[in-house]
PDB file of C-alpha atoms (C1' of nucleotides) in Angstrom:
ATOM      1  CA  MET A   1      53.862  82.527 -43.071  1.00 64.00           C
ATOM      2  CA  PRO A   2      56.556  83.763 -44.576  1.00 95.00           C
ATOM      3  CA  GLU A   3      56.237  81.362 -47.849  1.00 97.00           C
ATOM      4  CA  LEU A   4      58.792  80.196 -49.888  1.00 98.00           C
ATOM      5  CA  PRO A   5      60.961  83.394 -51.002  1.00 98.00           C
ATOM      6  CA  GLU A   6      60.796  84.543 -47.361  1.00 98.00           C
ATOM      7  CA  VAL A   7      61.976  80.929 -45.711  1.00 98.00           C
ATOM      8  CA  GLU A   8      64.547  80.790 -48.272  1.00 98.00           C
ATOM      9  CA  THR A   9      66.172  84.386 -47.407  1.00 98.00           C
ATOM     10  CA  VAL A  10      65.745  83.384 -43.691  1.00 98.00           C
ATOM     11  CA  CYS A  11      68.060  79.953 -44.694  1.00 98.00           C
ATOM     12  CA  ARG A  12      70.187  82.070 -46.762  1.00 97.00           C
ATOM     13  CA  GLY A  13      71.265  84.404 -43.428  1.00 97.00           C
ATOM     14  CA  LEU A  14      71.499  81.687 -41.426  1.00 98.00           C
ATOM     15  CA  ARG A  15      73.760  79.948 -43.562  1.00 98.00           C
ATOM     16  CA  GLN A  16      76.304  82.659 -43.761  1.00 97.00           C
ATOM     17  CA  HIS A  17      76.552  82.851 -39.529  1.00 97.00           C
ATOM     18  CA  ILE A  18      75.676  79.409 -38.298  1.00 98.00           C
ATOM     19  CA  ILE A  19      77.725  76.758 -40.470  1.00 98.00           C
ATOM     20  CA  GLY A  20      80.517  75.358 -38.471  1.00 98.00           C
ATOM     21  CA  ARG A  21      79.434  76.096 -35.219  1.00 98.00           C
ATOM     22  CA  ARG A  22      78.949  74.278 -32.306  1.00 98.00           C
ATOM     23  CA  ILE A  23      75.572  74.441 -30.186  1.00 98.00           C
ATOM     24  CA  ILE A  24      76.681  75.012 -26.658  1.00 98.00           C
ATOM     25  CA  GLU A  25      73.516  75.290 -25.189  1.00 97.00           C
ATOM     26  CA  VAL A  26      69.543  74.917 -26.177  1.00 98.00           C
ATOM     27  CA  ASP A  27      67.006  77.378 -23.853  1.00 97.00           C
ATOM     28  CA  ILE A  28      63.364  75.918 -24.670  1.00 97.00           C
ATOM     29  CA  ARG A  29      61.316  78.387 -22.837  1.00 97.00           C
ATOM     30  CA  ARG A  30      57.948  76.988 -24.589  1.00 96.00           C
ATOM     31  CA  SER A  31      57.541  73.585 -25.972  1.00 94.00           C
ATOM     32  CA  ALA A  32      53.612  73.509 -26.948  1.00 90.00           C
ATOM     33  CA  MET A  33      53.267  75.206 -30.157  1.00 92.00           C
ATOM     34  CA  ARG A  34      51.895  73.297 -33.507  1.00 93.00           C
ATOM     35  CA  ILE A  35      53.454  70.614 -32.239  1.00 94.00           C
ATOM     36  CA  PRO A  36      55.447  69.859 -29.120  1.00 95.00           C
ATOM     37  CA  ILE A  37      59.175  70.131 -29.264  1.00 96.00           C
ATOM     38  CA  PRO A  38      60.458  66.361 -28.628  1.00 96.00           C
ATOM     39  CA  ASP A  39      61.708  65.445 -25.294  1.00 96.00           C
ATOM     40  CA  ASP A  40      65.398  64.643 -26.113  1.00 96.00           C
ATOM     41  CA  PHE A  41      65.457  67.552 -28.401  1.00 97.00           C
ATOM     42  CA  ALA A  42      68.010  69.526 -26.147  1.00 97.00           C
ATOM     43  CA  GLU A  43      70.258  66.436 -25.564  1.00 98.00           C
ATOM     44  CA  ARG A  44      70.682  65.778 -29.255  1.00 98.00           C
ATOM     45  CA  VAL A  45      71.346  69.225 -30.022  1.00 98.00           C
ATOM     46  CA  SER A  46      73.547  70.198 -27.219  1.00 98.00           C
ATOM     47  CA  GLY A  47      77.479  69.693 -28.682  1.00 98.00           C
ATOM     48  CA  ALA A  48      76.753  69.278 -32.097  1.00 98.00           C
ATOM     49  CA  THR A  49      78.333  71.318 -34.969  1.00 98.00           C
ATOM     50  CA  ILE A  50      75.958  72.771 -37.787  1.00 98.00           C
ATOM     51  CA  THR A  51      77.058  71.589 -40.832  1.00 98.00           C
ATOM     52  CA  ALA A  52      74.533  72.930 -43.360  1.00 98.00           C
ATOM     53  CA  VAL A  53      71.403  74.580 -43.423  1.00 98.00           C
ATOM     54  CA  GLY A  54      68.882  73.694 -45.939  1.00 98.00           C
ATOM     55  CA  ARG A  55      64.965  74.284 -46.923  1.00 98.00           C
ATOM     56  CA  ARG A  56      62.509  71.667 -48.033  1.00 97.00           C
ATOM     57  CA  ALA A  57      58.763  73.795 -48.841  1.00 97.00           C
ATOM     58  CA  LYS A  58      58.612  76.059 -45.850  1.00 97.00           C
ATOM     59  CA  TYR A  59      60.442  74.272 -43.537  1.00 97.00           C
ATOM     60  CA  ILE A  60      63.991  75.401 -42.368  1.00 98.00           C
ATOM     61  CA  LEU A  61      66.287  72.624 -42.034  1.00 98.00           C
ATOM     62  CA  ILE A  62      69.447  72.563 -39.854  1.00 98.00           C
ATOM     63  CA  TYR A  63      71.854  69.470 -40.373  1.00 98.00           C
ATOM     64  CA  MET A  64      74.440  68.500 -37.349  1.00 98.00           C
ATOM     65  CA  ASP A  65      77.432  66.552 -37.473  1.00 98.00           C
ATOM     66  CA  ASN A  66      75.855  63.936 -35.263  1.00 98.00           C
ATOM     67  CA  GLY A  67      73.528  63.101 -37.818  1.00 98.00           C
ATOM     68  CA  TYR A  68      70.636  64.971 -36.360  1.00 98.00           C
ATOM     69  CA  VAL A  69      68.380  67.535 -37.935  1.00 98.00           C
ATOM     70  CA  ILE A  70      66.644  70.590 -36.577  1.00 98.00           C
ATOM     71  CA  LEU A  71      63.339  71.173 -38.565  1.00 98.00           C
ATOM     72  CA  GLY A  72      61.599  74.762 -37.926  1.00 98.00           C
ATOM     73  CA  HIS A  73      58.331  76.103 -39.610  1.00 97.00           C
ATOM     74  CA  LEU A  74      57.459  79.837 -39.352  1.00 97.00           C
ATOM     75  CA  GLY A  75      53.824  79.770 -39.497  1.00 97.00           C
ATOM     76  CA  MET A  76      52.293  82.872 -39.823  1.00 96.00           C
ATOM     77  CA  SER A  77      54.424  85.119 -37.500  1.00 96.00           C
ATOM     78  CA  GLY A  78      57.451  83.263 -36.818  1.00 96.00           C
ATOM     79  CA  LYS A  79      60.932  84.515 -36.782  1.00 97.00           C
ATOM     80  CA  MET A  80      64.363  83.383 -36.738  1.00 98.00           C
ATOM     81  CA  LEU A  81      66.908  85.509 -35.822  1.00 97.00           C
ATOM     82  CA  VAL A  82      70.786  85.388 -35.704  1.00 97.00           C
ATOM     83  CA  THR A  83      72.160  88.054 -33.162  1.00 96.00           C
ATOM     84  CA  ARG A  84      75.566  88.509 -31.688  1.00 94.00           C
ATOM     85  CA  ASP A  85      74.262  90.163 -28.539  1.00 86.00           C
ATOM     86  CA  VAL A  86      73.797  88.107 -25.805  1.00 76.00           C
ATOM     87  CA  PRO A  87      70.256  89.056 -24.595  1.00 73.00           C
ATOM     88  CA  GLU A  88      69.517  89.992 -20.977  1.00 83.00           C
ATOM     89  CA  GLU A  89      66.289  88.519 -20.785  1.00 88.00           C
ATOM     90  CA  PRO A  90      64.430  86.785 -23.890  1.00 92.00           C
ATOM     91  CA  ALA A  91      61.763  89.300 -25.658  1.00 93.00           C
ATOM     92  CA  LYS A  92      58.275  88.356 -25.595  1.00 93.00           C
ATOM     93  CA  HIS A  93      57.327  85.319 -27.896  1.00 96.00           C
ATOM     94  CA  ASP A  94      60.956  84.216 -27.585  1.00 97.00           C
ATOM     95  CA  HIS A  95      60.484  80.468 -27.480  1.00 97.00           C
ATOM     96  CA  VAL A  96      63.727  78.776 -28.337  1.00 98.00           C
ATOM     97  CA  LEU A  97      67.277  80.121 -28.257  1.00 97.00           C
ATOM     98  CA  PHE A  98      70.108  78.114 -29.491  1.00 98.00           C
ATOM     99  CA  PHE A  99      73.597  79.648 -28.215  1.00 97.00           C
ATOM    100  CA  LEU A 100      76.462  79.153 -30.205  1.00 98.00           C
ATOM    101  CA  GLU A 101      80.330  78.844 -30.050  1.00 97.00           C
ATOM    102  CA  GLY A 102      81.535  82.602 -30.444  1.00 96.00           C
ATOM    103  CA  GLY A 103      78.592  84.515 -28.923  1.00 96.00           C
ATOM    104  CA  VAL A 104      76.074  83.922 -31.693  1.00 97.00           C
ATOM    105  CA  THR A 105      72.529  82.931 -30.862  1.00 97.00           C
ATOM    106  CA  VAL A 106      69.700  82.015 -32.697  1.00 98.00           C
ATOM    107  CA  ILE A 107      66.318  82.575 -31.624  1.00 97.00           C
ATOM    108  CA  PHE A 108      63.064  81.388 -32.473  1.00 98.00           C
ATOM    109  CA  ASN A 109      60.238  83.839 -31.835  1.00 97.00           C
ATOM    110  CA  ASP A 110      56.580  83.179 -32.780  1.00 96.00           C
ATOM    111  CA  PRO A 111      53.653  85.433 -31.155  1.00 95.00           C
ATOM    112  CA  ARG A 112      51.484  83.433 -32.990  1.00 95.00           C
ATOM    113  CA  ARG A 113      52.588  80.066 -32.252  1.00 96.00           C
ATOM    114  CA  PHE A 114      51.444  78.377 -35.432  1.00 96.00           C
ATOM    115  CA  GLY A 115      55.093  77.849 -36.204  1.00 97.00           C
ATOM    116  CA  LEU A 116      57.298  74.877 -34.861  1.00 97.00           C
ATOM    117  CA  ILE A 117      60.367  73.659 -33.712  1.00 98.00           C
ATOM    118  CA  THR A 118      61.466  69.728 -34.087  1.00 97.00           C
ATOM    119  CA  GLY A 119      64.058  67.405 -35.043  1.00 97.00           C
ATOM    120  CA  CYS A 120      64.925  63.539 -36.362  1.00 96.00           C
ATOM    121  CA  SER A 121      67.530  61.898 -37.414  1.00 97.00           C
ATOM    122  CA  CYS A 122      68.664  62.776 -41.025  1.00 97.00           C
ATOM    123  CA  ASP A 123      68.341  59.262 -42.249  1.00 96.00           C
ATOM    124  CA  VAL A 124      64.749  59.372 -41.528  1.00 96.00           C
ATOM    125  CA  LEU A 125      64.276  62.970 -42.800  1.00 96.00           C
ATOM    126  CA  HIS A 126      62.409  62.125 -46.122  1.00 92.00           C
ATOM    127  CA  GLU A 127      59.983  59.643 -44.135  1.00 94.00           C
ATOM    128  CA  HIS A 128      59.140  62.569 -41.523  1.00 95.00           C
ATOM    129  CA  PRO A 129      55.185  62.733 -41.182  1.00 94.00           C
ATOM    130  CA  LEU A 130      55.590  66.657 -42.042  1.00 96.00           C
ATOM    131  CA  LEU A 131      57.585  66.325 -45.107  1.00 96.00           C
ATOM    132  CA  LYS A 132      56.797  63.140 -46.591  1.00 95.00           C
ATOM    133  CA  MET A 133      53.608  64.337 -47.737  1.00 93.00           C
ATOM    134  CA  LEU A 134      54.920  67.501 -49.331  1.00 96.00           C
ATOM    135  CA  GLY A 135      54.700  67.765 -53.090  1.00 97.00           C
ATOM    136  CA  VAL A 136      57.426  69.036 -55.872  1.00 97.00           C
ATOM    137  CA  GLU A 137      59.854  72.173 -55.086  1.00 97.00           C
ATOM    138  CA  PRO A 138      58.342  75.199 -57.533  1.00 98.00           C
ATOM    139  CA  LEU A 139      61.963  76.021 -58.436  1.00 98.00           C
ATOM    140  CA  SER A 140      62.953  72.462 -59.454  1.00 98.00           C
ATOM    141  CA  ALA A 141      62.717  71.044 -62.788  1.00 98.00           C
ATOM    142  CA  ASP A 142      60.175  68.376 -61.392  1.00 97.00           C
ATOM    143  CA  PHE A 143      57.431  71.395 -61.487  1.00 97.00           C
ATOM    144  CA  ASN A 144      56.800  71.765 -64.948  1.00 98.00           C
ATOM    145  CA  VAL A 145      53.828  71.583 -67.570  1.00 98.00           C
ATOM    146  CA  GLU A 146      53.267  67.957 -67.441  1.00 97.00           C
ATOM    147  CA  HIS A 147      53.207  67.579 -63.662  1.00 97.00           C
ATOM    148  CA  LEU A 148      50.758  70.545 -62.993  1.00 97.00           C
ATOM    149  CA  PHE A 149      48.585  69.809 -65.871  1.00 97.00           C
ATOM    150  CA  ARG A 150      48.276  66.371 -64.884  1.00 97.00           C
ATOM    151  CA  LYS A 151      47.092  67.501 -61.075  1.00 97.00           C
ATOM    152  CA  ALA A 152      45.007  70.211 -62.375  1.00 97.00           C
ATOM    153  CA  GLN A 153      42.793  67.632 -65.035  1.00 96.00           C
ATOM    154  CA  GLY A 154      42.394  65.855 -61.899  1.00 94.00           C
ATOM    155  CA  SER A 155      40.940  68.178 -59.644  1.00 96.00           C
ATOM    156  CA  ARG A 156      37.706  70.571 -60.158  1.00 95.00           C
ATOM    157  CA  LYS A 157      39.070  73.083 -57.387  1.00 95.00           C
ATOM    158  CA  PRO A 158      39.772  76.596 -57.972  1.00 97.00           C
ATOM    159  CA  VAL A 159      43.315  77.002 -59.670  1.00 98.00           C
ATOM    160  CA  LYS A 160      44.329  78.900 -56.806  1.00 97.00           C
ATOM    161  CA  ASN A 161      43.818  76.413 -54.335  1.00 97.00           C
ATOM    162  CA  LEU A 162      45.268  73.753 -56.361  1.00 97.00           C
ATOM    163  CA  ILE A 163      48.711  75.678 -56.319  1.00 98.00           C
ATOM    164  CA  MET A 164      48.594  76.522 -52.712  1.00 97.00           C
ATOM    165  CA  ASP A 165      48.002  72.643 -51.967  1.00 97.00           C
ATOM    166  CA  GLN A 166      51.464  71.365 -50.910  1.00 96.00           C
ATOM    167  CA  ALA A 167      50.765  67.948 -51.479  1.00 96.00           C
ATOM    168  CA  ILE A 168      51.146  69.271 -55.061  1.00 97.00           C
ATOM    169  CA  VAL A 169      53.549  72.141 -54.961  1.00 98.00           C
ATOM    170  CA  VAL A 170      55.388  73.293 -51.962  1.00 97.00           C
ATOM    171  CA  GLY A 171      56.141  76.913 -51.244  1.00 97.00           C
ATOM    172  CA  VAL A 172      53.215  79.001 -52.853  1.00 97.00           C
ATOM    173  CA  GLY A 173      51.026  80.589 -50.295  1.00 97.00           C
ATOM    174  CA  ASN A 174      48.440  83.364 -50.491  1.00 97.00           C
ATOM    175  CA  ILE A 175      50.522  86.150 -52.181  1.00 97.00           C
ATOM    176  CA  TYR A 176      52.743  84.472 -54.224  1.00 98.00           C
ATOM    177  CA  ALA A 177      49.406  82.593 -55.719  1.00 98.00           C
ATOM    178  CA  ALA A 178      47.590  85.624 -56.222  1.00 97.00           C
ATOM    179  CA  GLU A 179      50.914  87.427 -58.017  1.00 98.00           C
ATOM    180  CA  ALA A 180      51.413  84.272 -60.116  1.00 98.00           C
ATOM    181  CA  LEU A 181      47.800  84.141 -61.095  1.00 98.00           C
ATOM    182  CA  PHE A 182      47.712  87.690 -62.165  1.00 98.00           C
ATOM    183  CA  SER A 183      51.251  87.381 -64.153  1.00 98.00           C
ATOM    184  CA  ALA A 184      49.797  84.279 -66.042  1.00 98.00           C
ATOM    185  CA  GLY A 185      46.290  85.800 -66.906  1.00 98.00           C
ATOM    186  CA  ILE A 186      44.424  83.569 -65.081  1.00 98.00           C
ATOM    187  CA  LEU A 187      41.320  84.061 -62.841  1.00 97.00           C
ATOM    188  CA  PRO A 188      41.964  82.604 -59.587  1.00 97.00           C
ATOM    189  CA  ASP A 189      38.393  80.996 -58.894  1.00 96.00           C
ATOM    190  CA  ARG A 190      38.507  78.974 -62.430  1.00 97.00           C
ATOM    191  CA  SER A 191      37.942  75.314 -61.807  1.00 97.00           C
ATOM    192  CA  ALA A 192      41.411  73.693 -62.150  1.00 97.00           C
ATOM    193  CA  ASN A 193      40.258  71.079 -64.776  1.00 96.00           C
ATOM    194  CA  THR A 194      39.143  74.013 -67.081  1.00 97.00           C
ATOM    195  CA  ILE A 195      43.019  75.391 -67.138  1.00 97.00           C
ATOM    196  CA  ASN A 196      44.385  74.138 -70.840  1.00 97.00           C
ATOM    197  CA  ASN A 197      47.885  73.115 -71.415  1.00 97.00           C
ATOM    198  CA  ASN A 198      49.053  76.543 -72.888  1.00 98.00           C
ATOM    199  CA  GLU A 199      47.676  78.422 -69.396  1.00 98.00           C
ATOM    200  CA  VAL A 200      49.477  75.465 -67.318  1.00 98.00           C
ATOM    201  CA  LYS A 201      52.511  76.601 -69.014  1.00 98.00           C
ATOM    202  CA  GLN A 202      52.089  80.052 -68.403  1.00 98.00           C
ATOM    203  CA  LEU A 203      51.202  79.544 -64.617  1.00 98.00           C
ATOM    204  CA  VAL A 204      54.276  77.045 -63.967  1.00 98.00           C
ATOM    205  CA  ALA A 205      56.762  80.190 -65.731  1.00 98.00           C
ATOM    206  CA  CYS A 206      54.662  82.661 -63.724  1.00 98.00           C
ATOM    207  CA  ILE A 207      55.077  80.878 -60.307  1.00 98.00           C
ATOM    208  CA  LYS A 208      58.765  80.240 -60.798  1.00 98.00           C
ATOM    209  CA  CYS A 209      59.337  83.933 -62.045  1.00 98.00           C
ATOM    210  CA  VAL A 210      57.326  85.294 -59.225  1.00 98.00           C
ATOM    211  CA  LEU A 211      59.045  83.149 -56.487  1.00 98.00           C
ATOM    212  CA  LEU A 212      62.635  83.820 -57.959  1.00 98.00           C
ATOM    213  CA  SER A 213      61.741  87.667 -58.016  1.00 98.00           C
ATOM    214  CA  ALA A 214      60.703  87.790 -54.696  1.00 98.00           C
ATOM    215  CA  ILE A 215      63.872  85.914 -53.246  1.00 98.00           C
ATOM    216  CA  GLU A 216      65.881  88.279 -55.396  1.00 97.00           C
ATOM    217  CA  SER A 217      64.416  91.038 -53.083  1.00 97.00           C
ATOM    218  CA  GLY A 218      65.034  89.205 -49.654  1.00 97.00           C
ATOM    219  CA  GLY A 219      60.767  88.261 -49.400  1.00 97.00           C
ATOM    220  CA  SER A 220      57.766  90.108 -48.666  1.00 97.00           C
ATOM    221  CA  THR A 221      57.790  92.295 -45.529  1.00 96.00           C
ATOM    222  CA  LEU A 222      54.047  92.895 -44.268  1.00 93.00           C
ATOM    223  CA  ARG A 223      53.853  92.887 -40.774  1.00 89.00           C
ATOM    224  CA  ASP A 224      55.921  90.207 -38.856  1.00 91.00           C
ATOM    225  CA  TYR A 225      58.199  88.743 -41.102  1.00 95.00           C
ATOM    226  CA  VAL A 226      61.960  89.572 -41.295  1.00 95.00           C
ATOM    227  CA  ARG A 227      65.118  88.185 -42.467  1.00 96.00           C
ATOM    228  CA  SER A 228      67.546  86.489 -39.873  1.00 96.00           C
ATOM    229  CA  ASP A 229      69.265  89.341 -39.116  1.00 96.00           C
ATOM    230  CA  GLY A 230      66.174  91.491 -38.890  1.00 95.00           C
ATOM    231  CA  ARG A 231      65.907  93.509 -41.736  1.00 96.00           C
ATOM    232  CA  ALA A 232      62.913  93.590 -43.819  1.00 95.00           C
ATOM    233  CA  GLY A 233      62.201  92.072 -47.451  1.00 96.00           C
ATOM    234  CA  TYR A 234      61.245  94.573 -49.958  1.00 96.00           C
ATOM    235  CA  PHE A 235      59.237  92.659 -52.915  1.00 97.00           C
ATOM    236  CA  GLN A 236      55.938  93.910 -51.181  1.00 96.00           C
ATOM    237  CA  HIS A 237      56.597  97.111 -53.285  1.00 95.00           C
ATOM    238  CA  ASN A 238      56.302  94.773 -56.359  1.00 97.00           C
ATOM    239  CA  PHE A 239      52.642  93.555 -55.691  1.00 97.00           C
ATOM    240  CA  ALA A 240      50.715  93.605 -58.910  1.00 97.00           C
ATOM    241  CA  VAL A 241      47.687  92.561 -57.065  1.00 97.00           C
ATOM    242  CA  TYR A 242      48.263  91.360 -53.188  1.00 97.00           C
ATOM    243  CA  GLY A 243      46.509  93.994 -51.028  1.00 96.00           C
ATOM    244  CA  ARG A 244      45.339  96.440 -53.741  1.00 96.00           C
ATOM    245  CA  GLU A 245      41.930  96.058 -53.502  1.00 95.00           C
ATOM    246  CA  GLY A 246      39.972  99.256 -55.192  1.00 94.00           C
ATOM    247  CA  LYS A 247      43.305 100.341 -56.498  1.00 95.00           C
ATOM    248  CA  SER A 248      44.320 100.238 -60.301  1.00 96.00           C
ATOM    249  CA  CYS A 249      45.685  97.801 -62.144  1.00 97.00           C
ATOM    250  CA  VAL A 250      49.251  97.996 -62.906  1.00 97.00           C
ATOM    251  CA  ARG A 251      48.461  96.704 -66.433  1.00 97.00           C
ATOM    252  CA  CYS A 252      45.385  98.020 -67.541  1.00 98.00           C
ATOM    253  CA  GLY A 253      44.067 100.389 -64.967  1.00 97.00           C
ATOM    254  CA  GLN A 254      40.671  98.678 -64.211  1.00 96.00           C
ATOM    255  CA  VAL A 255      39.967  98.364 -60.493  1.00 95.00           C
ATOM    256  CA  VAL A 256      41.648  95.078 -58.316  1.00 96.00           C
ATOM    257  CA  ARG A 257      39.175  93.063 -56.845  1.00 96.00           C
ATOM    258  CA  ARG A 258      38.984  91.085 -53.616  1.00 95.00           C
ATOM    259  CA  MET A 259      37.057  87.984 -53.008  1.00 95.00           C
ATOM    260  CA  VAL A 260      37.451  84.944 -50.569  1.00 94.00           C
ATOM    261  CA  GLN A 261      38.406  81.663 -51.440  1.00 94.00           C
ATOM    262  CA  ALA A 262      38.600  78.832 -48.769  1.00 92.00           C
ATOM    263  CA  GLY A 263      38.385  81.468 -46.137  1.00 92.00           C
ATOM    264  CA  ARG A 264      41.147  83.391 -47.386  1.00 95.00           C
ATOM    265  CA  SER A 265      41.332  86.726 -49.595  1.00 96.00           C
ATOM    266  CA  THR A 266      42.104  86.573 -53.308  1.00 96.00           C
ATOM    267  CA  PHE A 267      42.839  89.779 -55.248  1.00 97.00           C
ATOM    268  CA  TYR A 268      42.838  89.581 -58.665  1.00 97.00           C
ATOM    269  CA  CYS A 269      41.997  92.438 -61.950  1.00 97.00           C
ATOM    270  CA  GLY A 270      38.858  90.932 -63.701  1.00 96.00           C
ATOM    271  CA  SER A 271      40.163  92.650 -66.793  1.00 97.00           C
ATOM    272  CA  CYS A 272      43.628  91.235 -66.971  1.00 98.00           C
ATOM    273  CA  GLN A 273      42.776  87.825 -65.845  1.00 98.00           C
ATOM    274  CA  LYS A 274      40.385  85.375 -67.935  1.00 97.00           C
TER     275      LYS A 274
ATOM    276  C1'  DC B   1      36.504  61.208 -51.091  1.00 61.26           C
ATOM    277  C1'  DG B   2      37.830  65.854 -52.317  1.00 61.26           C
ATOM    278  C1'  DC B   3      36.944  69.857 -50.860  1.00 61.26           C
ATOM    279  C1'  DG B   4      35.689  74.283 -48.047  1.00 61.26           C
ATOM    280  C1'  DC B   5      35.339  75.816 -43.493  1.00 61.26           C
ATOM    281  C1'  DT B   6      36.680  76.051 -38.783  1.00 61.26           C
ATOM    282  C1'  DC B   7      40.122  76.641 -35.779  1.00 61.26           C
ATOM    283  C1'  DC B   8      44.624  76.971 -33.379  1.00 61.26           C
ATOM    284  C1'  DC B   9      47.066  82.068 -31.514  1.00 61.26           C
ATOM    285  C1'  DT B  10      48.277  86.890 -30.737  1.00 61.26           C
ATOM    286  C1'  DG B  11      48.295  91.622 -32.064  1.00 61.26           C
ATOM    287  C1'  DG B  12      47.264  95.407 -34.987  1.00 61.26           C
ATOM    288  C1'  DC B  13      43.927  98.304 -36.666  1.00 61.26           C
ATOM    289  C1'  DC B  14      39.337 100.299 -37.764  1.00 61.26           C
ATOM    290  C1'  DG B  15      35.157 102.268 -36.242  1.00 61.26           C
ATOM    291  C1'  DC B  16      32.043 103.313 -32.516  1.00 61.26           C
TER     292       DC B  16
ATOM    293  C1'  DT C   1      41.224 106.245 -24.298  1.00 61.26           C
ATOM    294  C1'  DG C   2      38.750 102.022 -24.615  1.00 61.26           C
ATOM    295  C1'  DC C   3      36.505  98.219 -26.319  1.00 61.26           C
ATOM    296  C1'  DG C   4      34.565  94.871 -29.686  1.00 61.26           C
ATOM    297  C1'  DG C   5      35.018  93.129 -34.093  1.00 61.26           C
ATOM    298  C1'  DC C   6      37.804  91.864 -37.751  1.00 61.26           C
ATOM    299  C1'  DC C   7      41.961  90.720 -40.265  1.00 61.26           C
ATOM    300  C1'  DA C   8      46.614  88.548 -41.048  1.00 61.26           C
ATOM    301  C1'  DG C   9      51.685  85.078 -45.035  1.00 61.26           C
ATOM    302  C1'  DG C  10      50.035  78.367 -42.888  1.00 61.26           C
ATOM    303  C1'  DG C  11      48.039  74.093 -41.998  1.00 61.26           C
ATOM    304  C1'  DA C  12      45.490  70.100 -39.566  1.00 61.26           C
ATOM    305  C1'  DG C  13      41.057  68.227 -38.882  1.00 61.26           C
ATOM    306  C1'  DC C  14      36.358  67.571 -39.598  1.00 61.26           C
ATOM    307  C1'  DG C  15      32.475  67.719 -41.505  1.00 61.26           C
ATOM    308  C1'  DC C  16      29.496  67.665 -45.939  1.00 61.26           C
TER     309       DC C  16
END
DNA sequence: CGCGCTCCCTGGCCGC
DNA sequence: TGCGGCCAGGGAGCGC
């Protein structure tokens, strides 16, 4: 997906254009994505006014004045687009359209359908099955050396898989895990319990730094991801290792390598990372 | 029981 | 130009 910086960028874009607007009508063109849209979704959403847009992990949260919250997840290929052009007919893979007052339309489009749209009452949001198991937010004070060191000590899995585990720390996906590990000088396949306190300290700082830098750049656009206004992000131009197999390391000039961990490509510099 | 593998789905790209 | 194989930012579920 879209990892945390991309979701955060989408949230910021939505926030500018939809807060204070009433939802007139919802068009659910496909309900069966990763999980089905609740039967009462259209009923709960129609007529309500959007009061806030938030984010928890990679979930987009749209709060309404009737106590209902829309949860959106972009999966690998999802988009949440805001447009003022009334679409004559929906585009391919437009699954849900929200028609707001003032001629604004929010479109959830997701070719691969790994994403989802659902909703629940605000007062039970933190107990929602999709949210309750999630770990700490990486940009919060709760994500610190003590937290990650304790988790690392208790795990023998590769450190890259550890930081991508959404039950430990949320929002770090395949790209930013590789970039943060490069920045921290740590090999992605090191067993988590071999990472010493100083390395954890570096890693925590690098994860925060990489995510913040990416947010500033509007995220990374490789294929599908775009902001809510359709513009691309541009952090992909700042990748040190991701997608750079065979190219020279930006720091030392050695060849960037690729390996597969838990079925996913990992990029690293065998010289800069220990 | 913690972990890696496979699968969900579509589309783009590469090589033949 | 066409087609098969492979790959892709996520995550749940299932074996080992």
